[in-house]
CSV table of C-alpha atoms in Angstrom, one decimal:
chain,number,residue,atom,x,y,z
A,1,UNK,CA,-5.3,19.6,-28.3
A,2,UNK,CA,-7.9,22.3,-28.6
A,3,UNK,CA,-11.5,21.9,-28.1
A,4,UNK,CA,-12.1,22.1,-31.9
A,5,UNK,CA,-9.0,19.3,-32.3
A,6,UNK,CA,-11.3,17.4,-30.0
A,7,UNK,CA,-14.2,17.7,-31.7
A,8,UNK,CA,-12.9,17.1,-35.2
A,9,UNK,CA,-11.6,13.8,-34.0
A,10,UNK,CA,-14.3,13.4,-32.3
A,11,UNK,CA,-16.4,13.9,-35.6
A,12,UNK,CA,-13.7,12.2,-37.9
A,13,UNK,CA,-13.9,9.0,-36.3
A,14,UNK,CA,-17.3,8.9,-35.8
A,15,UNK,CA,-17.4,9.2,-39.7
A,16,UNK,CA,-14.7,6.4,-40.0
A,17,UNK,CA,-16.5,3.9,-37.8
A,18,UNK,CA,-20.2,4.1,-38.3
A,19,UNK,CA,-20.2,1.5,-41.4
A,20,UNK,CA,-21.2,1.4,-45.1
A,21,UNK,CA,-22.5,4.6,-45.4
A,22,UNK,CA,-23.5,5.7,-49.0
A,23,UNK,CA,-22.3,9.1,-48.5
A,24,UNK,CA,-18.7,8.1,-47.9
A,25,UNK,CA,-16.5,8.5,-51.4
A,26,UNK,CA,-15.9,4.9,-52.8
A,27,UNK,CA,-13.5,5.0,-55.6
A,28,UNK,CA,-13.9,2.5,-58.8
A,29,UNK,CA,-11.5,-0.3,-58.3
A,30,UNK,CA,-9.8,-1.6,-61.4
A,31,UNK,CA,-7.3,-3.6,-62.6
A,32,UNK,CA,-5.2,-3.4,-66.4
A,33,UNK,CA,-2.5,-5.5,-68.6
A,34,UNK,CA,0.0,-3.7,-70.3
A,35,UNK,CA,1.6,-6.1,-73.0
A,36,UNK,CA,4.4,-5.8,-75.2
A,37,UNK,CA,5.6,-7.0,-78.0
A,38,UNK,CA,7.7,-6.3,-80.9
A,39,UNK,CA,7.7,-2.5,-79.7
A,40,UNK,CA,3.4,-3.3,-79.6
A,41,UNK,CA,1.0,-2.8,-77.1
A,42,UNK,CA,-2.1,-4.8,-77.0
A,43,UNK,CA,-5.0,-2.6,-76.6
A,44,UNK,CA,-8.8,-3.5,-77.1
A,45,UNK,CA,-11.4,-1.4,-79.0
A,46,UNK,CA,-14.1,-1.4,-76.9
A,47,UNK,CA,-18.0,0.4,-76.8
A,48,UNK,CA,-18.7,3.1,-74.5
A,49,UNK,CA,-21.2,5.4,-74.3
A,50,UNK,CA,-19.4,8.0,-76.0
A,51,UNK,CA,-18.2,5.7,-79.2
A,52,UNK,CA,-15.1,3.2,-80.0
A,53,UNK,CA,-12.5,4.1,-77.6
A,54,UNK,CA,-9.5,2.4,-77.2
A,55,UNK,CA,-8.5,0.4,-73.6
A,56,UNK,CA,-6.2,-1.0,-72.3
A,57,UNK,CA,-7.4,-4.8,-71.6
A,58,UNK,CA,-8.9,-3.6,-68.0
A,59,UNK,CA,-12.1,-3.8,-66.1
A,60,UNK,CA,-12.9,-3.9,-62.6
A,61,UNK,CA,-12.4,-6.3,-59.6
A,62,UNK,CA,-14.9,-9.0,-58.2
A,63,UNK,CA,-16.0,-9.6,-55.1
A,64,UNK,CA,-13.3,-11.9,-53.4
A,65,UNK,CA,-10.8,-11.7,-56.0
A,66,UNK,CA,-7.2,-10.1,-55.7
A,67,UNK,CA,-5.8,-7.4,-58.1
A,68,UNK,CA,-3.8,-10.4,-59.9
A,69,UNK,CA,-6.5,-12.3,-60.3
A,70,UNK,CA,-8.8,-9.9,-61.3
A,71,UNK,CA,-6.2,-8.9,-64.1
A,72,UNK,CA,-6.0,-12.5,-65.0
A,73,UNK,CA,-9.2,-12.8,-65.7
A,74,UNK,CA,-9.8,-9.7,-67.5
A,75,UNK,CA,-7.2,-9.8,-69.5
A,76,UNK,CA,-8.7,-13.2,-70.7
A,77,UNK,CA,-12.3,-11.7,-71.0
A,78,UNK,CA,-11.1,-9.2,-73.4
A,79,UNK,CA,-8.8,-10.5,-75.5
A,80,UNK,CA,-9.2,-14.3,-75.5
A,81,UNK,CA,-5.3,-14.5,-74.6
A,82,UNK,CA,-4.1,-15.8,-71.4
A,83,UNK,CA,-1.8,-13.1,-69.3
A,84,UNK,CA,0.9,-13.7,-67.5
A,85,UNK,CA,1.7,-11.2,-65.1
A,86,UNK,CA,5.6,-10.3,-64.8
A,87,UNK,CA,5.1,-6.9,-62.6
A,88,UNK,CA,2.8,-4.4,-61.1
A,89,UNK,CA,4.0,-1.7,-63.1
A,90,UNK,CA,2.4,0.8,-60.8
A,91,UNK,CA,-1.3,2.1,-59.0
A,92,UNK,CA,-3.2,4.9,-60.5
A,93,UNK,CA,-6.0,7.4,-59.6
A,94,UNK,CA,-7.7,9.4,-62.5
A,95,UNK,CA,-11.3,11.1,-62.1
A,96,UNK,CA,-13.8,11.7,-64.9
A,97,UNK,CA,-17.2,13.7,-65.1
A,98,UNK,CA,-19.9,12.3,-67.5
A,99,UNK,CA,-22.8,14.6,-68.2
A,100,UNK,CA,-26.4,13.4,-68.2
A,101,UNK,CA,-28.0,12.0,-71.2
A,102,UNK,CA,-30.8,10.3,-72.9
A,103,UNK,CA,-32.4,9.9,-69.5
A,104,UNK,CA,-28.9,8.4,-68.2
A,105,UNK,CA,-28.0,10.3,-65.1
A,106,UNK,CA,-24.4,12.2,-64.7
A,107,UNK,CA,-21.6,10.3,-63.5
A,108,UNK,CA,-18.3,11.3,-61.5
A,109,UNK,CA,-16.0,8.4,-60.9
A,110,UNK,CA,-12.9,7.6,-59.8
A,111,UNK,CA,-11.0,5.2,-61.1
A,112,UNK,CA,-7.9,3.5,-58.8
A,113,UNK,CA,-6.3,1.1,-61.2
A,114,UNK,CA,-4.0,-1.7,-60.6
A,115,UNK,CA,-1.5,-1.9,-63.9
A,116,UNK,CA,0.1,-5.1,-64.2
A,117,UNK,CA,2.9,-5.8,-67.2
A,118,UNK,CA,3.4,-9.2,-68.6
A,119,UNK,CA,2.8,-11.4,-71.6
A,120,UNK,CA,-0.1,-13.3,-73.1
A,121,UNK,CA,0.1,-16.0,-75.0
A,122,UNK,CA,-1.9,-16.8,-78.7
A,123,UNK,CA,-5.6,-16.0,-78.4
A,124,UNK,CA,-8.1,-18.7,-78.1
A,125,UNK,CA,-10.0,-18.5,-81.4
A,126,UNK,CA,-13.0,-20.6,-79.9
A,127,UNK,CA,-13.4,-17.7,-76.9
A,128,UNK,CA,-15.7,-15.1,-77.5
A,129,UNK,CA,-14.8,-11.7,-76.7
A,130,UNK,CA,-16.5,-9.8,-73.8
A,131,UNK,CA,-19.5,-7.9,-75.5
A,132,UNK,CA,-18.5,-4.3,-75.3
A,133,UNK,CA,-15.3,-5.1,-77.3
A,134,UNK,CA,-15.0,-5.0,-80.9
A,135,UNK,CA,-11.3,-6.2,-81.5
A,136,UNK,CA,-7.9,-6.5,-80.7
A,137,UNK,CA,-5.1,-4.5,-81.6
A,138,UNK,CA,-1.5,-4.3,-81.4
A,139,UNK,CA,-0.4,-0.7,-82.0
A,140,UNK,CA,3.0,1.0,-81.6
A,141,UNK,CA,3.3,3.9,-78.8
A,142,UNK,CA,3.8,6.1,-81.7
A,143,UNK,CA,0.0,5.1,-83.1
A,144,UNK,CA,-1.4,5.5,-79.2
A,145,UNK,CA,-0.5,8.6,-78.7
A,146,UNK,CA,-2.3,9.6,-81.9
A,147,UNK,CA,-5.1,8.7,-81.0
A,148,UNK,CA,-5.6,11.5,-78.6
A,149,UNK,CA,-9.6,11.3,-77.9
A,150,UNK,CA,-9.9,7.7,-79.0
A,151,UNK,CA,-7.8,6.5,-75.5
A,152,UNK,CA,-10.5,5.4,-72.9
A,153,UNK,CA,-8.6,7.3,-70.6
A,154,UNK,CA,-5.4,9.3,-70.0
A,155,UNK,CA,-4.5,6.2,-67.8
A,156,UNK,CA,-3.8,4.2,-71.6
A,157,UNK,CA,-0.7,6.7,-72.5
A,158,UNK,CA,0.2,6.8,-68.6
A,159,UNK,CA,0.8,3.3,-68.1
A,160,UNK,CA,2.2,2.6,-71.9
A,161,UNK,CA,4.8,5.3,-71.0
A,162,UNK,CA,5.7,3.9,-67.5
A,163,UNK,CA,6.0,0.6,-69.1
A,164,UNK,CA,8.5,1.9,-71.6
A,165,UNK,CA,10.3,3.9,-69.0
A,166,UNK,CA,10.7,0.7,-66.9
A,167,UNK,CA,8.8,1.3,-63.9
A,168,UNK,CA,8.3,-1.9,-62.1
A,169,UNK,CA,7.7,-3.0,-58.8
A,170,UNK,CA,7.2,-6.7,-57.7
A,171,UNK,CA,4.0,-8.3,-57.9
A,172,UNK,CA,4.0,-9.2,-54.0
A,173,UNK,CA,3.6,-5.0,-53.6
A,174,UNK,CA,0.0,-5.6,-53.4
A,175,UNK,CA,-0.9,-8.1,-50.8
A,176,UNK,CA,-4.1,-9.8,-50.8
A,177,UNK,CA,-5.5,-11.2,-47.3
A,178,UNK,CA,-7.5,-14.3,-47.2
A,179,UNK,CA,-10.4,-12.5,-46.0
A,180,UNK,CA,-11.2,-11.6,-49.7
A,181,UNK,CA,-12.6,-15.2,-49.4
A,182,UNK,CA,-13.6,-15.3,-46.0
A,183,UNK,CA,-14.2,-12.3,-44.5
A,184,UNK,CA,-13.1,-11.3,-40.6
A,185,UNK,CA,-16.4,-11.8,-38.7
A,186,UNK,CA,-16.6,-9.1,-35.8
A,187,UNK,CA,-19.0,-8.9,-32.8
């Protein structure tokens, strides 16, 4: 190893081990359900800051909850339905730059989303929908992909595609420790 190895690991670890640091890069973790039926996906038309876009039902993890559960839940909070996950269909990354506006500062996130497949059953018509979503809707890949700048995301295509293609991997892929609810305790 060369002096400059040493100091680069040196450095590296030091950068690795000094904590929660607000400098370090901390993607966006999210989960999504990708349901089918009768050739339909479920999607939800949700408010964002740039207009109506269309989502799959998705949103981001809690603090002590597992990608399935999170999924669960969201799953429910959007759509009223209750999912049942079958799969993980697959893990995704995807980056997007939003410029400042109307006093709202720029973003650049990246998203690393959990896509789960399954079924839902009929939607509870006494749950209220989460407030940035308008409706429901169950459209044919055909009608997604024509909606071009209405998707959310590139990530709504992506994982319809992989769905249809039959990617799937088996939910016990991603393995959730119990320190989610009680954390390690160190020192």
């Amino acid at each position: 190893m060369t002096a400059a190895g040493a100091t680069f690991s040196t450095t590296r670890a030091a950068h690795y081990h000094r904590g929660m640091n607000d400098s370090r890069w901390k993607p966006s973790v999210t989960v999504a359900a990708i349901v089918e039926s009768d050739g339909r996906y479920l999607l939800v038309e949700e408010r964002t800051p740039e207009g109506l876009k269309l989502n799959n039902p998705a949103g981001h993890l809690d603090r002590g909850e597992s990608p399935l559960q999170a999924v669960v839940r969201e799953c429910l909070e959007e759509t009223a339905r209750s999912f049942t996950p079958q799969a993980l269909l697959g893990v995704y990354l995807a980056r997007f730059e939003r410029p400042a506006r109307g006093g709202r500062p720029a973003d650049d996130i990246t998203y690393l989303r959990f896509a789960y497949c399954g079924s839902v059953g009929e939607a509870d018509p006494t749950r209220a929908l989460d407030a940035p979503i308008v409706r429901t809707l169950w459209l044919t890949p055909d009608e997604i992909r024509a909606a071009g700048d209405r998707l959310r995301s590139p990530l709504v295509l992506r994982c319809i595609e992989d769905h249809r293609s039959g990617l799937r991997h088996p939910l016990g892929t991603v393995w959730a420790d119990g320190s989610l609810q009680q954390p390690w305790r160190l020192g």
